[in-house]
Short mmCIF file of C-alpha atoms in Angstrom, two decimals:
data_model
loop_
_atom_site.label_atom_id
_atom_site.label_comp_id
_atom_site.label_asym_id
_atom_site.label_seq_id
_atom_site.Cartn_x
_atom_site.Cartn_y
_atom_site.Cartn_z
CA MET A 1 74.72 129.59 152.69
CA ASN A 2 74.59 131.23 149.26
CA LYS A 3 76.09 129.12 146.54
CA GLU A 4 77.35 130.54 143.24
CA PRO A 5 75.19 129.19 140.42
CA HIS A 6 77.00 126.36 138.69
CA ALA A 7 76.59 125.44 135.04
CA GLU A 8 77.62 122.33 133.18
CA PHE A 9 78.34 122.07 129.51
CA ASP A 10 76.17 119.56 127.63
CA LEU A 11 74.78 118.81 124.20
CA ILE A 12 71.01 119.11 124.58
CA PRO A 13 68.47 117.58 122.15
CA ILE A 14 66.69 120.58 120.62
CA ASP A 15 63.31 118.89 121.07
CA ASP A 16 63.80 118.89 124.84
CA LEU A 17 64.15 122.68 124.92
CA GLU A 18 61.43 125.26 125.50
CA LEU A 19 61.91 128.77 124.19
CA ASP A 20 61.75 131.61 126.68
CA LEU A 21 58.60 133.73 126.66
CA LYS A 22 60.33 136.55 128.53
CA ASN A 23 63.12 136.82 125.98
CA PRO A 24 63.59 140.59 125.48
CA ARG A 25 63.91 140.25 121.71
CA ILE A 26 60.45 138.76 121.32
CA ALA A 27 58.51 139.89 124.40
CA LYS A 28 57.19 142.98 122.58
CA TRP A 29 55.70 140.78 119.84
CA LEU A 30 54.26 138.19 122.18
CA GLU A 31 52.31 140.87 124.04
CA ILE A 32 49.92 141.05 121.09
CA TYR A 33 48.71 137.47 121.70
CA GLU A 34 46.12 136.68 124.33
CA GLY A 35 46.94 133.87 126.73
CA LYS A 36 50.03 131.74 126.42
CA PRO A 37 51.53 131.97 122.94
CA SER A 38 52.19 128.75 121.08
CA THR A 39 55.66 127.60 120.06
CA GLU A 40 54.77 128.61 116.49
CA GLN A 41 53.91 132.15 117.62
CA ILE A 42 57.16 132.39 119.56
CA GLU A 43 59.06 131.24 116.51
CA LEU A 44 57.28 133.81 114.37
CA ALA A 45 58.27 136.52 116.83
CA LEU A 46 61.91 135.39 116.72
CA ARG A 47 61.94 135.72 112.96
CA SER A 48 60.26 139.13 112.96
CA GLY A 49 62.40 141.96 111.74
CA GLY A 50 63.93 139.37 109.42
CA GLY A 51 66.02 141.29 106.92
CA GLN A 52 67.03 144.16 109.15
CA GLU A 53 70.21 144.34 111.13
CA ASP A 54 69.38 144.43 114.80
CA VAL A 55 71.11 147.10 116.81
CA GLY A 56 74.36 145.56 118.02
CA GLY A 57 73.81 142.19 116.39
CA PRO A 58 73.45 140.39 113.12
CA SER A 59 70.13 139.90 111.37
CA TYR A 60 68.32 136.58 111.61
CA GLN A 61 69.40 135.60 108.11
CA SER A 62 73.07 136.53 108.70
CA LEU A 63 73.09 134.53 111.91
CA LYS A 64 71.51 131.53 110.20
CA GLN A 65 74.00 131.74 107.35
CA SER A 66 76.89 131.96 109.80
CA ILE A 67 75.67 128.95 111.82
CA GLN A 68 75.20 126.92 108.66
CA THR A 69 78.68 127.82 107.36
CA ASN A 70 80.34 127.08 110.69
CA LYS A 71 78.33 123.83 111.07
CA GLY A 72 77.16 124.94 114.48
CA ILE A 73 77.34 127.70 117.06
CA ILE A 74 80.51 129.00 118.68
CA HIS A 75 79.05 130.23 121.98
CA PRO A 76 76.85 127.70 123.82
CA ILE A 77 73.29 128.72 124.58
CA ILE A 78 72.25 129.07 128.23
CA VAL A 79 69.57 126.77 129.62
CA ASN A 80 67.87 126.60 132.99
CA ILE A 81 66.14 123.45 134.25
CA ASP A 82 63.26 124.81 136.31
CA ASP A 83 61.54 123.18 139.28
CA LYS A 84 59.11 121.41 136.90
CA LYS A 85 62.13 119.87 135.09
CA LYS A 86 61.46 121.99 132.02
CA MET A 87 64.56 123.04 130.08
CA ILE A 88 64.07 126.74 129.34
CA VAL A 89 66.40 128.60 126.99
CA ILE A 90 67.43 131.77 128.80
CA GLU A 91 69.86 132.93 126.15
CA GLY A 92 69.99 131.54 122.63
CA ASN A 93 66.34 131.29 121.59
CA THR A 94 67.05 132.42 118.05
CA ARG A 95 69.96 130.02 117.67
CA THR A 96 67.83 127.16 118.97
CA HIS A 97 65.14 128.02 116.47
CA ILE A 98 67.70 128.15 113.67
CA TYR A 99 68.91 124.64 114.64
CA ARG A 100 65.30 123.44 114.35
CA GLU A 101 64.92 125.08 110.95
CA LEU A 102 68.18 123.64 109.65
CA ARG A 103 67.18 120.16 110.81
CA ALA A 104 63.73 120.49 109.26
CA SER A 105 65.23 121.53 105.93
CA ASP A 106 67.70 118.60 105.95
CA THR A 107 70.62 120.98 105.74
CA SER A 108 73.92 119.14 105.86
CA GLY A 109 75.28 119.07 109.43
CA SER A 110 74.34 117.86 112.85
CA TRP A 111 71.34 119.83 114.16
CA ASP A 112 69.73 117.39 116.62
CA LYS A 113 71.67 118.61 119.63
CA ILE A 114 72.88 122.07 120.55
CA PRO A 115 75.82 123.01 122.81
CA ALA A 116 74.55 124.52 126.05
CA MET A 117 75.61 125.67 129.48
CA VAL A 118 72.97 124.12 131.72
CA TYR A 119 71.96 125.55 135.09
CA LYS A 120 69.50 124.02 137.54
CA GLN A 121 66.71 126.00 139.21
CA LEU A 122 68.29 129.41 138.85
CA PRO A 123 66.70 132.16 140.94
CA ASP A 124 64.86 134.84 138.93
CA ALA A 125 67.44 137.48 139.87
CA ILE A 126 70.24 135.47 138.28
CA ILE A 127 68.15 134.78 135.19
CA ASP A 128 67.54 138.51 134.88
CA ALA A 129 71.25 139.19 135.27
CA ILE A 130 72.08 136.72 132.49
CA ARG A 131 69.44 138.24 130.20
CA LEU A 132 70.70 141.73 130.93
CA GLN A 133 74.26 140.82 130.17
CA ALA A 134 73.31 138.98 127.01
CA HIS A 135 70.81 141.44 125.57
CA LEU A 136 71.63 144.85 126.93
CA VAL A 137 75.39 144.67 127.38
CA GLY A 138 76.17 141.81 125.03
CA THR A 139 79.53 140.97 123.57
CA ARG A 140 81.71 143.90 122.55
CA GLU A 141 81.79 144.32 118.85
CA TRP A 142 85.18 144.76 117.22
CA ASP A 143 86.01 148.25 116.11
CA PRO A 144 85.88 148.65 112.30
CA TYR A 145 89.68 148.80 111.87
CA SER A 146 90.21 145.54 113.76
CA LYS A 147 87.44 143.92 111.77
CA ALA A 148 89.09 145.06 108.52
CA LYS A 149 92.50 143.87 109.66
CA TYR A 150 91.11 140.42 110.35
CA LEU A 151 89.19 140.31 107.08
CA ASN A 152 92.39 141.26 105.28
CA LEU A 153 94.24 138.42 107.00
CA LEU A 154 91.54 135.92 106.07
CA ARG A 155 91.45 137.13 102.49
CA ASN A 156 95.12 137.69 101.73
CA SER A 157 96.88 135.22 104.03
CA GLU A 158 94.32 132.46 104.48
CA HIS A 159 93.00 133.02 100.92
CA LEU A 160 89.31 132.75 101.73
CA THR A 161 86.98 133.74 98.93
CA PHE A 162 84.77 136.81 99.27
CA SER A 163 81.67 134.65 99.44
CA GLN A 164 83.23 132.66 102.30
CA LEU A 165 84.01 135.92 104.11
CA VAL A 166 80.45 137.14 103.60
CA ASP A 167 79.12 133.81 104.87
CA PHE A 168 81.25 134.09 107.99
CA CYS A 169 80.66 137.68 108.90
CA GLY A 170 77.51 138.85 107.10
CA GLY A 171 77.15 142.02 105.03
CA ASP A 172 77.77 141.94 101.30
CA LYS A 173 80.75 141.43 99.04
CA ARG A 174 81.15 145.13 98.25
CA GLU A 175 81.24 146.01 101.94
CA VAL A 176 83.85 143.36 102.74
CA GLN A 177 85.92 144.43 99.74
CA ASN A 178 85.76 148.09 100.81
CA TYR A 179 86.87 147.20 104.31
CA ILE A 180 89.88 145.26 103.06
CA GLU A 181 90.86 147.96 100.59
CA ALA A 182 90.41 150.67 103.21
CA TYR A 183 92.63 148.70 105.59
CA ASN A 184 95.35 148.39 102.96
CA ASP A 185 95.14 152.08 102.03
CA MET A 186 95.45 153.03 105.67
CA GLU A 187 98.51 150.82 106.07
CA SER A 188 100.11 151.95 102.81
CA PHE A 189 99.47 155.69 102.91
CA TYR A 190 98.61 156.72 106.47
CA ARG A 191 100.93 154.66 108.64
CA PRO A 192 104.14 155.79 106.85
CA LEU A 193 103.28 159.41 107.68
CA LEU A 194 103.50 158.80 111.41
CA ASP A 195 106.53 159.27 113.59
CA SER A 196 105.82 156.02 115.41
CA ASP A 197 103.20 153.29 115.63
CA GLN A 198 102.06 154.91 118.87
CA ASP A 199 100.56 157.69 116.75
CA PHE A 200 98.48 155.32 114.63
CA ASP A 201 94.84 156.23 115.17
CA PRO A 202 92.42 153.42 114.18
CA SER A 203 89.46 155.72 114.76
CA ARG A 204 90.33 157.39 111.40
CA PHE A 205 89.48 154.17 109.57
CA SER A 206 86.06 155.28 108.34
CA ALA A 207 87.70 158.06 106.26
CA PHE A 208 89.52 155.34 104.33
CA VAL A 209 86.30 153.39 103.88
CA GLU A 210 84.82 156.52 102.33
CA LEU A 211 87.91 156.76 100.12
CA GLN A 212 86.80 153.55 98.42
CA ARG A 213 83.75 155.31 96.97
CA SER A 214 84.23 156.13 93.34
CA ARG A 215 83.00 159.70 93.76
CA VAL A 216 85.79 160.38 96.27
CA THR A 217 88.59 158.69 94.31
CA ASP A 218 87.39 160.26 91.06
CA ALA A 219 87.38 163.70 92.66
CA LEU A 220 90.90 163.14 94.01
CA LEU A 221 92.23 162.11 90.61
CA ALA A 222 90.40 164.90 88.78
CA ALA A 223 92.01 167.46 91.07
CA SER A 224 95.45 165.81 90.64
CA PHE A 225 95.71 164.59 94.21
CA THR A 226 96.73 161.13 95.39
CA LYS A 227 95.84 158.75 98.17
CA SER A 228 98.98 159.96 99.95
CA ASP A 229 97.54 163.48 99.96
CA PHE A 230 94.30 162.10 101.33
CA ALA A 231 96.16 160.30 104.12
CA GLU A 232 98.02 163.51 104.96
CA TRP A 233 94.71 165.40 105.19
CA VAL A 234 93.41 162.77 107.58
CA ASN A 235 96.57 162.89 109.66
CA SER A 236 96.63 166.68 109.87
CA GLN A 237 92.89 166.71 110.64
CA LYS A 238 92.08 168.74 107.56
CA ILE A 239 89.33 166.17 107.18
CA TYR A 240 87.59 166.85 110.45
CA PRO A 241 85.00 165.90 111.62
CA LEU A 242 85.30 162.64 109.73
CA ALA A 243 81.84 163.10 108.21
CA THR A 244 83.23 166.02 106.18
CA VAL A 245 84.98 163.47 103.96
CA ARG A 246 81.68 163.10 102.15
CA LYS A 247 81.91 166.73 101.05
CA LEU A 248 85.38 166.25 99.63
CA PRO A 249 84.25 165.83 96.01
CA GLN A 250 82.33 169.10 96.11
CA ILE A 251 85.20 170.87 97.86
CA LEU A 252 87.76 169.70 95.32
CA GLN A 253 85.53 170.70 92.42
CA ASN A 254 85.23 174.26 93.70
CA ASP A 255 88.46 176.28 93.35
CA LYS A 256 87.72 178.63 96.21
CA ALA A 257 86.59 175.86 98.56
CA LYS A 258 89.62 173.79 97.56
CA ALA A 259 92.00 176.63 98.46
CA VAL A 260 90.29 177.11 101.83
CA PHE A 261 90.37 173.37 102.44
CA LEU A 262 94.10 173.10 101.81
CA LYS A 263 94.75 176.00 104.15
CA SER A 264 92.20 175.54 106.92
CA GLY A 265 90.44 172.20 106.51
CA ALA A 266 87.10 170.81 105.41
CA GLN A 267 84.99 172.58 107.99
CA GLU A 268 85.96 176.01 106.72
CA ALA A 269 85.76 174.90 103.09
CA ILE A 270 82.19 173.74 103.56
CA LYS A 271 81.26 177.24 104.66
CA VAL A 272 82.42 178.48 101.26
CA LEU A 273 80.29 175.84 99.54
CA ASP A 274 77.27 176.67 101.61
CA ILE A 275 77.12 180.40 100.90
CA PRO A 276 73.44 180.93 100.24
CA ASN A 277 72.07 182.70 97.22
CA PRO A 278 71.35 186.25 98.43
CA GLU A 279 68.25 186.42 96.28
CA SER A 280 66.80 183.41 97.94
CA ALA A 281 64.02 183.85 100.46
CA LEU A 282 65.29 180.73 102.20
CA GLN A 283 67.90 182.65 104.13
CA ASP A 284 65.21 184.73 105.78
CA ALA A 285 63.28 181.68 107.01
CA ASN A 286 63.96 180.59 110.56
CA LEU A 287 64.82 177.03 111.54
CA GLU A 288 61.27 176.16 112.56
CA GLN A 289 59.86 177.33 109.24
CA LEU A 290 62.48 175.42 107.33
CA ALA A 291 61.92 172.26 109.39
CA ARG A 292 58.16 172.46 108.86
CA GLU A 293 58.65 172.93 105.14
CA ILE A 294 61.01 169.95 104.93
CA CYS A 295 58.50 167.76 106.82
CA LYS A 296 55.72 168.92 104.51
CA ARG A 297 57.77 168.30 101.39
CA ILE A 298 58.83 164.82 102.50
CA ALA A 299 55.26 163.90 103.45
CA GLY A 300 54.08 165.01 100.03
CA THR A 301 56.83 163.31 98.05
CA GLN A 302 55.50 161.04 95.31
CA TYR A 303 56.82 157.50 94.98
CA SER A 304 58.14 158.33 91.52
CA GLU A 305 60.29 161.06 93.07
CA ILE A 306 61.67 158.60 95.65
CA GLN A 307 62.54 156.24 92.80
CA ARG A 308 64.20 159.05 90.90
CA LEU A 309 66.33 159.98 93.92
CA ARG A 310 67.18 156.33 94.51
CA SER A 311 68.64 156.18 91.04
CA ARG A 312 70.71 159.31 91.70
CA LYS A 313 72.75 158.17 94.69
CA GLU A 314 76.13 159.86 94.97
CA THR A 315 74.87 163.00 93.20
CA PRO A 316 75.00 166.39 94.97
CA GLU A 317 71.19 166.42 95.03
CA VAL A 318 71.05 163.31 97.24
CA THR A 319 74.25 164.02 99.13
CA ILE A 320 72.89 167.31 100.48
CA VAL A 321 69.78 165.50 101.76
CA CYS A 322 72.03 163.11 103.69
CA ASP A 323 74.07 166.05 104.98
CA ALA A 324 70.86 167.71 106.20
CA ARG A 325 69.95 164.48 107.97
CA ASP A 326 73.36 164.42 109.72
CA ALA A 327 73.05 168.08 110.72
CA LEU A 328 69.56 167.48 112.15
CA ILE A 329 70.77 164.49 114.15
CA GLU A 330 73.62 166.59 115.58
CA LEU A 331 71.22 169.39 116.46
CA CYS A 332 68.77 166.99 118.12
CA LYS A 333 71.62 165.60 120.21
CA ASP A 334 72.68 169.10 121.20
CA ILE A 335 69.19 170.01 122.37
CA GLY A 336 68.78 166.82 124.37
CA TYR A 337 66.96 164.50 122.00
CA ASP A 338 69.75 161.99 121.81
CA GLU A 339 68.97 158.70 120.10
CA GLU A 340 70.39 156.98 123.18
CA MET B 1 70.44 167.82 128.66
CA ALA B 2 70.27 164.43 130.33
CA GLU B 3 73.72 163.06 130.95
CA SER B 4 74.51 159.60 129.65
CA SER B 5 75.87 157.06 132.11
CA ALA B 6 78.98 156.77 129.92
CA HIS B 7 79.66 160.49 130.35
CA ILE B 8 79.08 160.39 134.10
CA ARG B 9 81.51 157.48 134.33
CA LEU B 10 84.17 159.38 132.36
CA VAL B 11 83.75 162.44 134.59
CA GLU B 12 84.14 160.23 137.68
CA GLU B 13 87.32 158.71 136.27
CA MET B 14 88.67 162.14 135.39
CA VAL B 15 87.94 163.53 138.87
CA ASN B 16 89.83 160.62 140.44
CA TRP B 17 92.69 161.07 138.01
CA ILE B 18 93.02 164.83 138.64
CA ALA B 19 92.74 164.38 142.41
CA LYS B 20 95.43 161.71 142.42
CA LYS B 21 97.84 163.54 140.11
CA TYR B 22 97.54 167.09 141.42
CA LEU B 23 95.74 167.11 144.77
CA ASN B 24 97.07 164.17 146.79
CA GLY B 25 93.82 162.36 146.24
CA GLU B 26 91.69 165.20 147.66
CA ARG B 27 88.57 165.80 145.58
CA ALA B 28 87.06 168.52 147.75
CA TYR B 29 88.83 171.33 145.88
CA LEU B 30 87.21 170.40 142.61
CA LEU B 31 84.00 171.90 141.27
CA ILE B 32 82.28 169.14 139.35
CA ASP B 33 79.42 169.23 136.86
CA HIS B 34 77.83 166.05 138.10
CA PRO B 35 74.17 165.18 138.87
CA ASP B 36 75.08 164.75 142.56
CA SER B 37 76.90 168.09 142.86
CA HIS B 38 75.26 170.93 144.78
CA THR B 39 74.47 173.96 142.60
CA ASN B 40 77.08 176.02 144.43
CA ASN B 41 79.73 173.44 143.64
CA LYS B 42 79.22 173.45 139.90
CA PRO B 43 81.99 174.80 137.65
CA PRO B 44 81.60 178.33 136.28
CA ASN B 45 80.67 179.25 132.74
CA ILE B 46 83.83 179.87 130.73
CA ASN B 47 83.46 181.77 127.47
CA GLY B 48 79.97 180.35 127.05
CA TYR B 49 80.68 176.75 128.08
CA VAL B 50 80.61 174.92 131.42
CA PRO B 51 83.43 172.40 131.88
CA ASP B 52 82.95 169.11 133.68
CA VAL B 53 85.66 169.84 136.26
CA PHE B 54 87.17 173.11 137.45
CA SER B 55 89.58 174.30 140.11
CA SER B 56 91.31 177.64 140.52
CA ILE B 57 92.39 177.24 144.14
CA ALA B 58 94.42 174.06 144.18
CA PRO B 59 97.18 173.37 143.58
CA PRO B 60 98.00 176.97 144.63
CA GLY B 61 98.39 179.36 141.72
CA CYS B 62 97.11 176.80 139.29
CA LEU B 63 94.00 176.57 137.11
CA ILE B 64 92.58 173.17 136.19
CA ILE B 65 89.87 172.64 133.60
CA GLY B 66 88.69 169.14 132.80
CA GLU B 67 86.32 167.99 130.08
CA ALA B 68 85.03 164.48 129.34
CA LYS B 69 83.55 163.33 126.06
CA THR B 70 81.96 160.04 125.13
CA ILE B 71 82.91 158.24 121.93
CA ASN B 72 79.96 159.78 120.09
CA ASP B 73 80.72 163.30 121.26
CA VAL B 74 84.47 163.66 120.76
CA GLU B 75 84.35 164.46 117.10
CA ARG B 76 81.74 167.18 117.00
CA ILE B 77 81.84 170.84 116.14
CA HIS B 78 80.34 171.69 119.52
CA THR B 79 83.24 169.92 121.25
CA GLU B 80 85.79 171.77 119.16
CA GLU B 81 84.26 175.15 119.98
CA GLN B 82 84.00 174.24 123.65
CA ILE B 83 87.62 173.16 123.96
CA LYS B 84 88.84 176.20 122.08
CA ALA B 85 86.94 178.33 124.58
CA PHE B 86 88.62 176.53 127.49
CA LEU B 87 92.08 176.75 125.94
CA ARG B 88 91.62 180.49 125.29
CA HIS B 89 90.75 180.91 128.95
CA CYS B 90 93.67 178.76 130.09
CA ARG B 91 96.24 180.74 128.10
CA ASN B 92 95.59 183.74 130.36
CA TYR B 93 97.08 181.84 133.29
CA GLU B 94 100.70 181.15 133.96
CA ASN B 95 99.99 177.67 135.29
CA ALA B 96 96.99 176.23 133.54
CA ILE B 97 96.21 172.57 133.04
CA PHE B 98 93.64 171.21 130.64
CA VAL B 99 92.57 167.59 131.15
CA PHE B 100 90.66 165.71 128.48
CA ALA B 101 88.94 162.40 129.27
CA VAL B 102 87.87 160.25 126.33
CA PRO B 103 87.41 156.50 125.85
CA TRP B 104 90.66 154.69 125.13
CA GLN B 105 89.82 154.17 121.45
CA MET B 106 89.80 157.93 120.94
CA SER B 107 92.84 158.91 122.98
CA ARG B 108 95.21 159.06 120.02
CA PHE B 109 92.77 161.12 118.06
CA ALA B 110 92.23 163.36 121.10
CA LYS B 111 95.94 164.11 121.44
CA ALA B 112 96.24 165.23 117.82
CA PHE B 113 92.95 167.08 118.13
CA ILE B 114 94.04 169.10 121.18
CA LYS B 115 97.42 169.80 119.61
CA ARG B 116 95.66 171.25 116.57
CA LEU B 117 93.33 173.35 118.71
CA GLN B 118 96.26 174.60 120.77
CA GLY B 119 97.81 175.82 117.52
CA GLN B 120 94.60 177.54 116.49
CA THR B 121 94.12 179.22 119.87
CA GLU B 122 97.79 180.04 120.43
CA SER B 123 97.68 178.22 123.73
CA SER B 124 100.68 175.94 123.48
CA ILE B 125 101.76 177.24 126.87
CA VAL B 126 98.88 175.31 128.47
CA GLU B 127 99.74 171.91 129.97
CA VAL B 128 97.45 169.35 128.37
CA ASN B 129 96.74 165.82 129.57
CA VAL B 130 94.71 163.28 127.66
CA ILE B 131 93.90 160.51 130.12
CA GLU B 132 94.83 157.06 128.80
CA GLY B 133 93.03 153.77 129.21
CA LEU B 134 89.50 154.91 130.05
CA LEU B 135 86.55 152.72 129.19
CA GLY B 136 83.87 154.34 127.09
#
C-alpha cells in the first residue's frame, strides 16, 4: 500500500546535515569539479553569483541579512534521512550554509540548530517533486503594489526605520522609499478618481514608481501639471503602455508632442518625438543594417565612454538607449525569441 | 512562435468559459488556435490576426471571437492592434461577442483597456466579456 510521505518538524544540529549535490542552484557549478566535490566546493558554489539578484529570489547577501535580522529562518528547510542514515538537505542548502557562516562569525543569535521538516527515506520521485516545487515554481512573490502597501504599513504605522525595512526585505533605501511614496501617491491621487474601489487597478503601480523619479516630477512641474493630472493620465490610459511613462519628460518638453499626448496619449506623442531627420541616411537603412551597426558600435565602445554614459543617467542620450533596448526585447518576443 | 504553457492554459480556460456560457458546454463548435487542434479547425485570419478562439455558427446568428493574453503580453502594442482588428470585425455583426482572457491581476486593466479600444474603433455595440479569476 502506498503511504503519503510524512514529515516531522525538528530542530536539527547543522553539523549533522549534508548539503545536496543535486541542488539545482549549484549543480551547474559542481559539474566543473571531477569526482565528488568537497563540502567547501559545495559552499563555494552556493555563494556564487553573490551580489546579483537571482531570478525570483533574493541574493545570497540579502537572504543572509534577512536571516540575521530575523534571528532565524521563517520557513523550515526540508531534510531527508536516507537509507545510510545521512541527513541530506533537499531544500534549504543556502540557508543551512548561512547558519554555518553566522555561527562561525559569532554573530549574535542561536545558529547551532536549524528548523527542519524531516522525512525518512523519501523515494527519488518525491524528492524531485519537492525540488521542482521549491526551485522552479517556488513561492509566489507579492505583486509590487501589495509589497508597497505592506512597506507603507511597516513604515508609517509600525514606525520601522528605513534601514530596518531594508534589512527585512532587501533592496536599498531609495527603492523602499520610492515604493512607499508611490503607494501614497496612488492612494492620494489615483484612487479618488475612480467610481468605486472595484475599479482600482494595482497593475498601474509601476507608473507611480516612475513618478518618483526627479526627471518625471520636474517635467510635470515645469509644464504646470500636477500629480492629479498624472493620475488622470494613468486612469484614462493616456500613459499606455506603462513603459511610455519614461518618455513623459520629453513629451512634456515638446509643445507638439504635448498637444498630441493630451489628445491621444503617449503612444501617438512618441511618434511626434521620433520623426527622423529627413537628411539622415539612417532612415534608409534597414533593420538588419541598423542592428549590425549597433552591435559594432557597442563592441567598439571604449571604457571611458561607458563611464561617461554612466554619469549621464536620466539624460535623453541614455534614455533613448534604454528605449532601444525595450523595443528590441519586444521585437524579439514578437519573432519568437522570448526570454522565457 | 512557440506558445507558452501559461498562454495555453488561458486558452483552455477561455474555451471552457465560452462553451459553458454560450454553448451549453459544447466545445465542438469552436475553432481553437491550440497545439492539439487540427489545421482545419484553426480560427481564420481576421484583419491580419488569428484569434485564439472563433465561432460564427453557434449560437445561431452570433459571432464569437476570443483572445487570451499572458501577464507579459497584455500591455503591448501588438495586443492593442490585434484587439482593434477583432473589434473592427465584430462591429460588422449584429450579434458579436468578444471574450478576453487575462490573468486575474490584469482583469481590471483589461476592462478599461477594451473600453478604450471600443471607443477608438467605434465598436461599442459589441458585447465584451473579460473573464474574471483566471490564474496567470
